[in-house]
CSV table of C-alpha atoms in Angstrom, one decimal:
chain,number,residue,atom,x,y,z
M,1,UNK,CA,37.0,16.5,-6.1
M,2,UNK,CA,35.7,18.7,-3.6
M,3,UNK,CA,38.2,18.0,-0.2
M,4,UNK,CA,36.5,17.5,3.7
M,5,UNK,CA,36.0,21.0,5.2
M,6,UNK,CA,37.8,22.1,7.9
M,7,UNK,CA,37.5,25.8,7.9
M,8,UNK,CA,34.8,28.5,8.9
M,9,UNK,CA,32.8,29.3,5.5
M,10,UNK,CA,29.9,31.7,4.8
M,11,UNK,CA,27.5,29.6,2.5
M,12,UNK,CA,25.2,31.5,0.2
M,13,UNK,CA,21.5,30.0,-0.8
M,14,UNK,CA,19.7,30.9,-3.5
M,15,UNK,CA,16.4,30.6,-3.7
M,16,UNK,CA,16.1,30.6,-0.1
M,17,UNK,CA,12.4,31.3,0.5
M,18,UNK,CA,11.4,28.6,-1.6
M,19,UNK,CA,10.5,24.9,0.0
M,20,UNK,CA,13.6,23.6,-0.3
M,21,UNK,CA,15.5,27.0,0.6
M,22,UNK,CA,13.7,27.4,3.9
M,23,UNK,CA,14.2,23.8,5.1
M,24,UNK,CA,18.0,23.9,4.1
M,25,UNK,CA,18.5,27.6,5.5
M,26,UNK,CA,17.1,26.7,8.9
M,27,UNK,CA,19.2,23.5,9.1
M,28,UNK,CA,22.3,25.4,8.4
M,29,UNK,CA,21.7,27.7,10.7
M,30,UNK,CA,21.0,25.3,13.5
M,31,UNK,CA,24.9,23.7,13.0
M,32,UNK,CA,26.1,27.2,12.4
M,33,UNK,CA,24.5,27.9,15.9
M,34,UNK,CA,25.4,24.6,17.5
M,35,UNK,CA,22.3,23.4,17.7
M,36,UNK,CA,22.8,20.5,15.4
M,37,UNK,CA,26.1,18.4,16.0
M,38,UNK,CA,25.5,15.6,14.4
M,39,UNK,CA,28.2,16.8,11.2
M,40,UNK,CA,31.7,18.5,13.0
M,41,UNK,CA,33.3,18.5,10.0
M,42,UNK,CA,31.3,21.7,9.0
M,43,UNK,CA,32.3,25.3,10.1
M,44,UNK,CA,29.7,27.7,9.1
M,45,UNK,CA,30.0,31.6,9.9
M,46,UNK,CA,27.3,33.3,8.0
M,47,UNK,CA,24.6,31.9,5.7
M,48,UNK,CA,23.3,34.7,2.9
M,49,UNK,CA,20.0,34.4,1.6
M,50,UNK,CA,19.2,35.2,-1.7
M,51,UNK,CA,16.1,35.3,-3.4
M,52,UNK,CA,13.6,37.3,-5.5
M,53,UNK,CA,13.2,40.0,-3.4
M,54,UNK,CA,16.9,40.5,-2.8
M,55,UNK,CA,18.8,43.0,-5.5
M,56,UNK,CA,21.8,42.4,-8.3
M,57,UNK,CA,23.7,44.3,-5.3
M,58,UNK,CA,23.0,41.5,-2.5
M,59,UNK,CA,24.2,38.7,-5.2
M,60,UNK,CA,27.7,40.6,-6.0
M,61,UNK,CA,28.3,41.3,-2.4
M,62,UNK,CA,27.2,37.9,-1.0
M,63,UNK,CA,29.3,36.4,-4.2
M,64,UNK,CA,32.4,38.0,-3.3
M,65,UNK,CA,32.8,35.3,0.1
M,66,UNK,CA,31.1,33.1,0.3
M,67,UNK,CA,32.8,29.5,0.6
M,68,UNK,CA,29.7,27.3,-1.0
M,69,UNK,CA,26.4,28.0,-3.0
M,70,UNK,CA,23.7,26.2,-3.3
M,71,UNK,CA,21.6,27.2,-6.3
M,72,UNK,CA,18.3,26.1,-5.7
M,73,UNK,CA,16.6,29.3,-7.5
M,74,UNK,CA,14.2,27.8,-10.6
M,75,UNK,CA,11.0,28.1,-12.1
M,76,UNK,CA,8.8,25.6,-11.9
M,77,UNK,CA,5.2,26.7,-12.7
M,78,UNK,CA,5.6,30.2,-15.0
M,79,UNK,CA,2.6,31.6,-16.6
M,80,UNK,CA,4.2,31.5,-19.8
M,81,UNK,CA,7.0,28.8,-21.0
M,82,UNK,CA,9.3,31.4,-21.9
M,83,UNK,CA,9.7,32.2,-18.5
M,84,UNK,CA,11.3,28.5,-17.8
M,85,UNK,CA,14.9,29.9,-19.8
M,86,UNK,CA,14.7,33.1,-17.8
M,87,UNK,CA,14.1,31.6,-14.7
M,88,UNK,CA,16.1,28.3,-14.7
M,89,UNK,CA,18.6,29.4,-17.0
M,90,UNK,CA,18.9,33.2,-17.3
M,91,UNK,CA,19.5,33.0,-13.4
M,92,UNK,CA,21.9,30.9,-13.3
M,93,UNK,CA,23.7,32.4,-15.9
M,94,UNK,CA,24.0,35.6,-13.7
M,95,UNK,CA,25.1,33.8,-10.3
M,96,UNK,CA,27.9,32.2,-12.3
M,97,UNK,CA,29.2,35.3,-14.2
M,98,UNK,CA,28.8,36.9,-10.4
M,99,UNK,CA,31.1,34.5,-8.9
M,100,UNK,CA,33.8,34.9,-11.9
M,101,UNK,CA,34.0,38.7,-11.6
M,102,UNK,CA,35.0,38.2,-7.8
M,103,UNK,CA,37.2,35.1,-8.7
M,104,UNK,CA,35.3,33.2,-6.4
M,105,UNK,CA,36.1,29.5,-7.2
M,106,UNK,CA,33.9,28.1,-4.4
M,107,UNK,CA,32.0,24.9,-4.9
M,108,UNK,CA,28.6,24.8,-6.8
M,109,UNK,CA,25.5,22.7,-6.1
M,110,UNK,CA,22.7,23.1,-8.8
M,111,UNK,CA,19.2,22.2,-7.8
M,112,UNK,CA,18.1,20.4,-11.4
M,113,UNK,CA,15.3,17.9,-12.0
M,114,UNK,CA,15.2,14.0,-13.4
M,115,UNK,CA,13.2,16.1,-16.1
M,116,UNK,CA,16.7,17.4,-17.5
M,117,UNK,CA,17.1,13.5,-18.4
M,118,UNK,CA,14.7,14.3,-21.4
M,119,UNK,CA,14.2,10.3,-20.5
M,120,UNK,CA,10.3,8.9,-21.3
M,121,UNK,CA,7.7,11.2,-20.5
M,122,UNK,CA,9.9,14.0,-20.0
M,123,UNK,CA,11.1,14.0,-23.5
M,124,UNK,CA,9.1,17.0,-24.7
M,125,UNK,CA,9.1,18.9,-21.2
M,126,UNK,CA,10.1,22.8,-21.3
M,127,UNK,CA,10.8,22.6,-18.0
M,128,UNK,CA,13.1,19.5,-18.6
M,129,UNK,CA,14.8,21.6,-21.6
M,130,UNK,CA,15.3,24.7,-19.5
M,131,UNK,CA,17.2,22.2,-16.6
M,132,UNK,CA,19.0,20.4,-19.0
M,133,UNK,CA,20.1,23.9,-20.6
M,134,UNK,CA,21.1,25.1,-16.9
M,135,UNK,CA,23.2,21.6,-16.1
M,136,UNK,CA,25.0,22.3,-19.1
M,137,UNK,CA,26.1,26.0,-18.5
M,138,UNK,CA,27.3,24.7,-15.1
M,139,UNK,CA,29.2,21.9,-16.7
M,140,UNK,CA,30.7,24.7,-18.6
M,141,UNK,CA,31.6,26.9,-15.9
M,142,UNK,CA,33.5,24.0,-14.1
M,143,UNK,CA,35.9,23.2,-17.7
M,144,UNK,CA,36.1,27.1,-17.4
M,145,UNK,CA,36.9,27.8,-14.1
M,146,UNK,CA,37.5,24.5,-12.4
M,147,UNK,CA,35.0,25.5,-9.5
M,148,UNK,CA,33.9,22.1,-8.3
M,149,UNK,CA,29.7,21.6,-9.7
M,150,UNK,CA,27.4,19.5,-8.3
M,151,UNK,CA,24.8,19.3,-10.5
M,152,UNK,CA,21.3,17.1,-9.1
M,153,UNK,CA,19.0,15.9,-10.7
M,154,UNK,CA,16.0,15.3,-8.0
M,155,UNK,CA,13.1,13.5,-8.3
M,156,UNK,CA,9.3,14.6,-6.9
M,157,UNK,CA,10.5,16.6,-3.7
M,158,UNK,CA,8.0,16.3,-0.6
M,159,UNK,CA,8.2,17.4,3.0
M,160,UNK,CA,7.1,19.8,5.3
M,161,UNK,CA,6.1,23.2,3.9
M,162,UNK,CA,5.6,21.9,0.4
M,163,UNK,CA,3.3,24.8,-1.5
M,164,UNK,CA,-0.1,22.5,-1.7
M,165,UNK,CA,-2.1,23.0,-4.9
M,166,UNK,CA,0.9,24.0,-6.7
M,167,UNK,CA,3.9,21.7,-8.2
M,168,UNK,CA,3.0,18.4,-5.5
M,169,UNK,CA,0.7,16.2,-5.9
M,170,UNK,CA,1.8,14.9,-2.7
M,171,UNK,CA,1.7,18.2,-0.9
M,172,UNK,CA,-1.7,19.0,-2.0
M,173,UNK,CA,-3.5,15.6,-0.7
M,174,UNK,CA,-1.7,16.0,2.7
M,175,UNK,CA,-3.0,19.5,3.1
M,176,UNK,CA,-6.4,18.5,1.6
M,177,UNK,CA,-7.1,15.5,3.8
M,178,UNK,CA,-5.6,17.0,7.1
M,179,UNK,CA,-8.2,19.6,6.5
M,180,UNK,CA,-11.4,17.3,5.3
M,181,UNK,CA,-11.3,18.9,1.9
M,182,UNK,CA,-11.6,16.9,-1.6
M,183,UNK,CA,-9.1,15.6,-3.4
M,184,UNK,CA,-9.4,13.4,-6.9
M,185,UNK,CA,-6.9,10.6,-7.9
M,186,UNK,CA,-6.8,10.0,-11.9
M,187,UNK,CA,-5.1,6.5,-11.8
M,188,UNK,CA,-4.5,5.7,-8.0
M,189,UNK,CA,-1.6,3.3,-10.0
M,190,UNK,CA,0.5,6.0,-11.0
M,191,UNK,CA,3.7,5.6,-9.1
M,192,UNK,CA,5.7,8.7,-8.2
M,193,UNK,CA,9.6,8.1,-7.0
M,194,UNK,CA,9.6,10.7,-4.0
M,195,UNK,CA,12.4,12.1,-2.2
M,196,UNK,CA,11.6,13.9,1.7
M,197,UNK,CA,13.6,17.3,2.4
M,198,UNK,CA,15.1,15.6,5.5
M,199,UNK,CA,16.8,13.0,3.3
M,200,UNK,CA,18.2,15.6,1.2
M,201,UNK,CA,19.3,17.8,3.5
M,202,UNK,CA,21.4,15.5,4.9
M,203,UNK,CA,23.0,14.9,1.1
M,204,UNK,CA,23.4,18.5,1.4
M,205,UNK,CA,25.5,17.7,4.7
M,206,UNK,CA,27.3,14.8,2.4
M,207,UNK,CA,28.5,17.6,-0.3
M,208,UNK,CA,29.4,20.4,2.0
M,209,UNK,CA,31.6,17.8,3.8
M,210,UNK,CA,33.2,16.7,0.7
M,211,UNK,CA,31.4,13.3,-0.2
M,212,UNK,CA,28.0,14.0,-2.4
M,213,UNK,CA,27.2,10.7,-3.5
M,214,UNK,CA,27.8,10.8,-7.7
M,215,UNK,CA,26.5,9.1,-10.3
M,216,UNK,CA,25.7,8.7,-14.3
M,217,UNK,CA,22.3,8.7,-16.0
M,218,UNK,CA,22.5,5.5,-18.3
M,219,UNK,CA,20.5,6.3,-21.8
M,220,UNK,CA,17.4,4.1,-21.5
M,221,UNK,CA,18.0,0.4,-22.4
M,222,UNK,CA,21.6,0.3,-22.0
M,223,UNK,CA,22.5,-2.0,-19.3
M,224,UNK,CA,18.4,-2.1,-18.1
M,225,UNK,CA,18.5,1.3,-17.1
M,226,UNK,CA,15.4,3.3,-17.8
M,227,UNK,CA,17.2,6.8,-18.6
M,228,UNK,CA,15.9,8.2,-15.2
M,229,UNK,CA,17.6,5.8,-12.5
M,230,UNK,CA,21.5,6.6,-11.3
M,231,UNK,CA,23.9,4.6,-11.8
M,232,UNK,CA,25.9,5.2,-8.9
M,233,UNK,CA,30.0,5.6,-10.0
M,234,UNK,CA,32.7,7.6,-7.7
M,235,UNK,CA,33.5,10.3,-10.8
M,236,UNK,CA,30.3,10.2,-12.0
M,237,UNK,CA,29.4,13.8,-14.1
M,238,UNK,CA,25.9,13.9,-11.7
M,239,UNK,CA,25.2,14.0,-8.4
M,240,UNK,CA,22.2,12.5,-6.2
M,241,UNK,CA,20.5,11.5,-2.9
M,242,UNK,CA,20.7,8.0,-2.3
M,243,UNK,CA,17.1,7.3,-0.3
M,244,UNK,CA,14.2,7.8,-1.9
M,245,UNK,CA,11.5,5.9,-2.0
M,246,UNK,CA,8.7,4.4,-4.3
M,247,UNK,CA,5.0,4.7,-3.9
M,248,UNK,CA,1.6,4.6,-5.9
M,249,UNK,CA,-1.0,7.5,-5.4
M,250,UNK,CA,-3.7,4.7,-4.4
M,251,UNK,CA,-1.0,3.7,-1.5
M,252,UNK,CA,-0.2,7.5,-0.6
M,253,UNK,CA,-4.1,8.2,-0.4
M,254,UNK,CA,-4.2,4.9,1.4
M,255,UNK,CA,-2.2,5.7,4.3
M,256,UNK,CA,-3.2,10.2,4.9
M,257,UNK,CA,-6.6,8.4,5.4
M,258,UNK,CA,-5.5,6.0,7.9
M,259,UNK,CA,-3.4,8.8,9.6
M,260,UNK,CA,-6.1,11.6,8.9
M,261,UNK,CA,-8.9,9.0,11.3
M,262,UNK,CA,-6.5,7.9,13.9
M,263,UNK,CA,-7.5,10.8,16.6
M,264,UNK,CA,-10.9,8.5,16.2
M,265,UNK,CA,-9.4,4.6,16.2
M,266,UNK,CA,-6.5,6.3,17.8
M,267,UNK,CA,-5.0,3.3,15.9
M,268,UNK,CA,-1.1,4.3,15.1
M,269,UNK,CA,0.2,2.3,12.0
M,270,UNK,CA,3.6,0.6,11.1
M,271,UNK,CA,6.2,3.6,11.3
M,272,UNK,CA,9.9,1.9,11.1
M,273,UNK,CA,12.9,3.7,11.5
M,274,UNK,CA,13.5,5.3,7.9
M,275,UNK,CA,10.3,3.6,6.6
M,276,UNK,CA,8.4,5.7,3.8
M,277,UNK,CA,5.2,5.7,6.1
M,278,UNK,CA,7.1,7.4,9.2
M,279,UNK,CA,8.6,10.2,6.6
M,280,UNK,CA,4.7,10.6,5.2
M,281,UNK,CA,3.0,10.8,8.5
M,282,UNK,CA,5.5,13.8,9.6
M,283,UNK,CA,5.0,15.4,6.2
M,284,UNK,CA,1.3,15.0,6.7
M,285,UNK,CA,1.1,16.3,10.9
M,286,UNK,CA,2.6,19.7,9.5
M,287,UNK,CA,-0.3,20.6,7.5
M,288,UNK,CA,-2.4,20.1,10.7
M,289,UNK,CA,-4.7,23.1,11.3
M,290,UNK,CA,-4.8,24.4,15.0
M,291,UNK,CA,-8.2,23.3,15.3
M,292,UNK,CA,-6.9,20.0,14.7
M,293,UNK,CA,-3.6,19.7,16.6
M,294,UNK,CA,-5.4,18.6,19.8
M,295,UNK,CA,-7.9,16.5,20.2
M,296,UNK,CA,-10.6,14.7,23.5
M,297,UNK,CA,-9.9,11.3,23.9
M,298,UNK,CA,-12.6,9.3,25.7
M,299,UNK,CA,-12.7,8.9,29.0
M,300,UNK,CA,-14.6,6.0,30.9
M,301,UNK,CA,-15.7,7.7,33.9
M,302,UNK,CA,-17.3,5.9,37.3
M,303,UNK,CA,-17.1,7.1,40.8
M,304,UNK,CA,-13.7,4.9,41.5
M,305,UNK,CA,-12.3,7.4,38.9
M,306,UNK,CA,-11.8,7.2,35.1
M,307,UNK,CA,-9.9,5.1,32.4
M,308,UNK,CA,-9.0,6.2,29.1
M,309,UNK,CA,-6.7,4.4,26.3
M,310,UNK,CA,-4.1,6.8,24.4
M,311,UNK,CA,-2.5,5.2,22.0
M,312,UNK,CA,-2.9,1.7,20.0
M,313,UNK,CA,-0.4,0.4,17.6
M,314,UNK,CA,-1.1,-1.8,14.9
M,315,UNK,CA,2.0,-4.5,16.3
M,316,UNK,CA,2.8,-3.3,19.5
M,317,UNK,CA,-0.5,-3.1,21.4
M,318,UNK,CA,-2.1,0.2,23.2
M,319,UNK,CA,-1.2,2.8,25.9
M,320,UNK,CA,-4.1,4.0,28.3
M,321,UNK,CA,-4.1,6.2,31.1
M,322,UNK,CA,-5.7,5.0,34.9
M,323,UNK,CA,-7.1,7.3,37.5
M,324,UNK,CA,-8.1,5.7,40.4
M,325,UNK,CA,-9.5,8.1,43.5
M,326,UNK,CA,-8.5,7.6,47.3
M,327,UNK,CA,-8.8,4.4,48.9
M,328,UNK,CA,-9.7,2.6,45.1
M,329,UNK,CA,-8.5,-0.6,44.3
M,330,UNK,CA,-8.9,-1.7,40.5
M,331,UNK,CA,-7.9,-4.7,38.5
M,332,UNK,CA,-8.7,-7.8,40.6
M,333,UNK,CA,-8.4,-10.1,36.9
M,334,UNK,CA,-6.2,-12.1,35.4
M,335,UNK,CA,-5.1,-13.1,31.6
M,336,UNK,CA,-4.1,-16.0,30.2
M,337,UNK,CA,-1.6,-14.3,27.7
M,338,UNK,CA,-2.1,-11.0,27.6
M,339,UNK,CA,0.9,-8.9,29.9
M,340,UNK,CA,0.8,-5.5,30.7
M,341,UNK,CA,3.3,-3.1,32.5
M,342,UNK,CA,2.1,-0.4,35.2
M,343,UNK,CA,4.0,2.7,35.4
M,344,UNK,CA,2.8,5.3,38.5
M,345,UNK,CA,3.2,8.5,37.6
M,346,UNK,CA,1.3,10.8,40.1
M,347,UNK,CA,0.4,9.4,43.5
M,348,UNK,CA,0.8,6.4,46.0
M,349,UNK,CA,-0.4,2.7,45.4
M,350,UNK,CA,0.0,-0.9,45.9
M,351,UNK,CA,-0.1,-3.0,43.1
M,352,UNK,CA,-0.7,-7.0,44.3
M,353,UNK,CA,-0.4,-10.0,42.0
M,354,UNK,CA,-1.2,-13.9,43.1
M,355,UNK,CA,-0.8,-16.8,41.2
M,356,UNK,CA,-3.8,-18.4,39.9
M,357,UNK,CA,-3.9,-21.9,42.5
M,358,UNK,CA,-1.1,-20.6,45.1
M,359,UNK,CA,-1.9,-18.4,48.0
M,360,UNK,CA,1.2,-16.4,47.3
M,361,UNK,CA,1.1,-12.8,46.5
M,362,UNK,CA,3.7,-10.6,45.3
M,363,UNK,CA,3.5,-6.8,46.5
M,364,UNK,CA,4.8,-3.8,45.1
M,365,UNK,CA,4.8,-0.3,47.0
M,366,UNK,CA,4.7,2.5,43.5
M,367,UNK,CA,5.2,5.9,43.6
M,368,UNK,CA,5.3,9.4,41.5
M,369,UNK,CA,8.3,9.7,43.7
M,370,UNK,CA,10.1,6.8,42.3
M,371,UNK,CA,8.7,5.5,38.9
M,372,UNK,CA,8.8,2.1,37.7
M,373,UNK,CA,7.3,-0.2,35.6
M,374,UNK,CA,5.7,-3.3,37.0
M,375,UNK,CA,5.0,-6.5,35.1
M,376,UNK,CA,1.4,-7.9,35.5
M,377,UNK,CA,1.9,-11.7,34.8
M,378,UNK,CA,0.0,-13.7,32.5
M,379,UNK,CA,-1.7,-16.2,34.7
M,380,UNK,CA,-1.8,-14.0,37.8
M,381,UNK,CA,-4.5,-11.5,39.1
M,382,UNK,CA,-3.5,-8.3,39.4
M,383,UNK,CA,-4.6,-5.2,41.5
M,384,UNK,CA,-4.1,-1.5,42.3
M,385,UNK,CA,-5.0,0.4,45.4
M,386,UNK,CA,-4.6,3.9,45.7
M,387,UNK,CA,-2.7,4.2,48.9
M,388,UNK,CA,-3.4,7.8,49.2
M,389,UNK,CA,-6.5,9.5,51.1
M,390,UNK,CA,-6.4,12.6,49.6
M,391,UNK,CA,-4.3,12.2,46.1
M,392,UNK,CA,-5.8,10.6,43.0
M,393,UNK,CA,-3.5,7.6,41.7
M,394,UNK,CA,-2.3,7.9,37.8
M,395,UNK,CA,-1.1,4.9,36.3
M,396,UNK,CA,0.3,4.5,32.7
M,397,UNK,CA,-1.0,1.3,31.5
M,398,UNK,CA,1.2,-0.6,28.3
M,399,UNK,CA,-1.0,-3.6,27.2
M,400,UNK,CA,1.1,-5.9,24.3
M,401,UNK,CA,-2.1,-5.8,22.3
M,402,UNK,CA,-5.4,-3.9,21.7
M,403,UNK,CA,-8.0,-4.6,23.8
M,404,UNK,CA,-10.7,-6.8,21.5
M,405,UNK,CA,-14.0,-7.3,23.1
M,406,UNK,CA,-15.1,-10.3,20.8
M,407,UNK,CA,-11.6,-11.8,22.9
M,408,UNK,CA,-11.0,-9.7,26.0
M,409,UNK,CA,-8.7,-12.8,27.6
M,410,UNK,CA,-10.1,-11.0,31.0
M,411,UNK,CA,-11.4,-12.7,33.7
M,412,UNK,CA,-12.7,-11.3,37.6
M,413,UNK,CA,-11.1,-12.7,40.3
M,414,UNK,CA,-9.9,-11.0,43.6
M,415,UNK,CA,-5.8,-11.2,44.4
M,416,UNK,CA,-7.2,-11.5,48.1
């Protein structure tokens, strides 16, 4: 069992340029420099950063303190098979006889694939045989040594600054559709079990503090298992990251093509908290080109000044943006159940509403000064008029759905 940390520890990565080893390398280094508090429990002084380029001599040296490693050096796409042993077990074979030289029983995290299961498809894989030969010299190590391993076994890994066109599928239609070039889907039923880099870096977090979440690899058709699904168990010999999540190609390609259009329906889907579609849209934005990262939204333009929608939401209606000149007054409708909220951002106004059938009318004095957000009822008419004789007014407008022309629910009449 590997106990909470409460001590300063240099941490060494290997295979730190790769896509994994950047995104865990920067997010050590942003609770090593306090930028992320979110996990107290960890203490980090130095984080070394081995790969390819670095020498036998960086390894010994960075081998002979360091408090944690996280092996995440591999070979996934080799010219030739052979190279799979070299890289994904030759490696790893060095690290560990490294660490033994210096007596350096520090914890041990091995990056290894749900190909090492041999389970289904994978049963003929090099690459799965190479893994499964790494995992084992680990396990190994630890009856040797009794240097805590964590060995993983990870599913198809996705996130920003996956390598497109190389080992993701995934990787390569984000990069393709965010910048209009072709992709081709075999069997858009094929469905890949995916697991984002921000997910598990945070299981990184998890083993670092001392609780990796462990489990067994039941042999397929004992118990229902499948031979590639954990079976979560406290002592369990493997280790894994709870959340991942499930999706076809057909549904992948589904939604970068609904993100890819929405700077022209400016339409922004479904994205819960956690939800697979807020995790692929953020994997998706960062293969953005520049030319691409801003775009003109339309603006409606008369001489009272200009109205232009943001934003719309597929449950949670739209966002627009109102510019009304000196002296303007807009609105001067009502709704029957449509609501909006007026925020002032820039400027002075008045914003009236009456009752439909009362003479009453409510009055609020808005400000850039002093922002609020005003309800417009449903079932009063509503106004703004820009107070100012020199300073445009500029209103954020929330509307609880998207406007639909067929049904605009709008309908003239003057407050006074």
């Amino acid at each position: 069992m590997i106990k909470t940390l409460h001590r300063t520890m240099k941490i060494l990565v290997t295979g730190a340029a790769g896509f994994v080893g950047r995104n865990l390398v920067e997010n050590l280094k942003n609770i090593r420099d306090g930028k992320n508090r979110t996990r107290p429990g960890i203490k980090i002084e130095d984080v070394y950063e081995y790969d390819i380029k670095n020498t036998a001599e960086d390894l010994d040296r960075f081998c002979t303190d360091c408090g944690f490693v996280f092996n995440l050096a591999g070979v996934n796409r080799p010219k030739d098979v052979s190279e799979f042993k070299k890289g994904n077990f030759g490696f790893a074979e060095q690290l560990l006889n490294t660490l033994k030289k210096h007596g350096n029983k520090a914890p041990v995290m091995l990056s290894s694939s749900i190909q090492a299961s041999l389970a289904g498809r994978f049963g003929t894989s090099e690459y799965g045989i190479s893994k499964k030969a790494g995992e084992e010299l680990f396990f190994e190590y630890e009856a040797e040594t009794g240097a805590p391993v964590l060995v993983y076994r990870f599913p198809n890994l996705v996130g920003k600054w996956v390598r497109p066109n190389y080992n993701s599928a995934v990787g390569t239609f984000c990069n393709n559709i965010a910048n209009d070039l072709p992709i081709t889907v075999n069997d858009p039923s094929v469905e890949l079990e995916l697991l984002f880099i921000d997910d598990l870096i945070e299981e990184m977090f998890d083993a670092l503090e001392g609780h990796p979440h462990r489990c067994e690899y039941p042999a397929a058709g004992e118990d229902g298992f499948d031979g590639l699904t954990p079976k979560w168990c406290e002592n369990g010999r493997y280790c894994a990251a709870p959340v991942t999540h499930k999706a076809t190609l057909g549904y992948i390609v589904e939604c970068l093509h609904t993100f890819h259009d929405q700077p022209q329906t400016l339409l922004m889907p479904a994205i819960a908290p956690g939800s697979f579609e807020k995790k692929l849209y953020s994997m998706y934005l960062s293969y953005l080109p520049k030319s691409k990262a801003a775009f003109d939204l339309k603006m409606n333009c008369d001489d009272r000044g200009s109205f232009t929608e943001l934003l719309k939401t597929a449950d949670h209606g739209q966002f627009s943006v109102n510019i009304s000149k000196p002296g303007v007054t807009k609105g001067q409708h009502w709704h029957n159940s449509k609501w909006e909220f007026f925020i002032v951002v820039s400027g002075r106004g008045l914003i009236q509403e009456r009752k439909i059938g009362t003479d009453e009318v409510m009055e609020f004095e808005v400000s850039g000064e002093k922002i609020q957000a005003v309800h417009m009822l449903p079932g009063y008419t509503h106004n703004i008029i820009n107070l100012s004789e020199t300073e445009d007014l500029v209103t954020l407008m929330w509307a609880n759905e998207i406007f639909d022309p067929g049904h605009p629910d709008t309908f003239y009449e003057p407050v006074k």
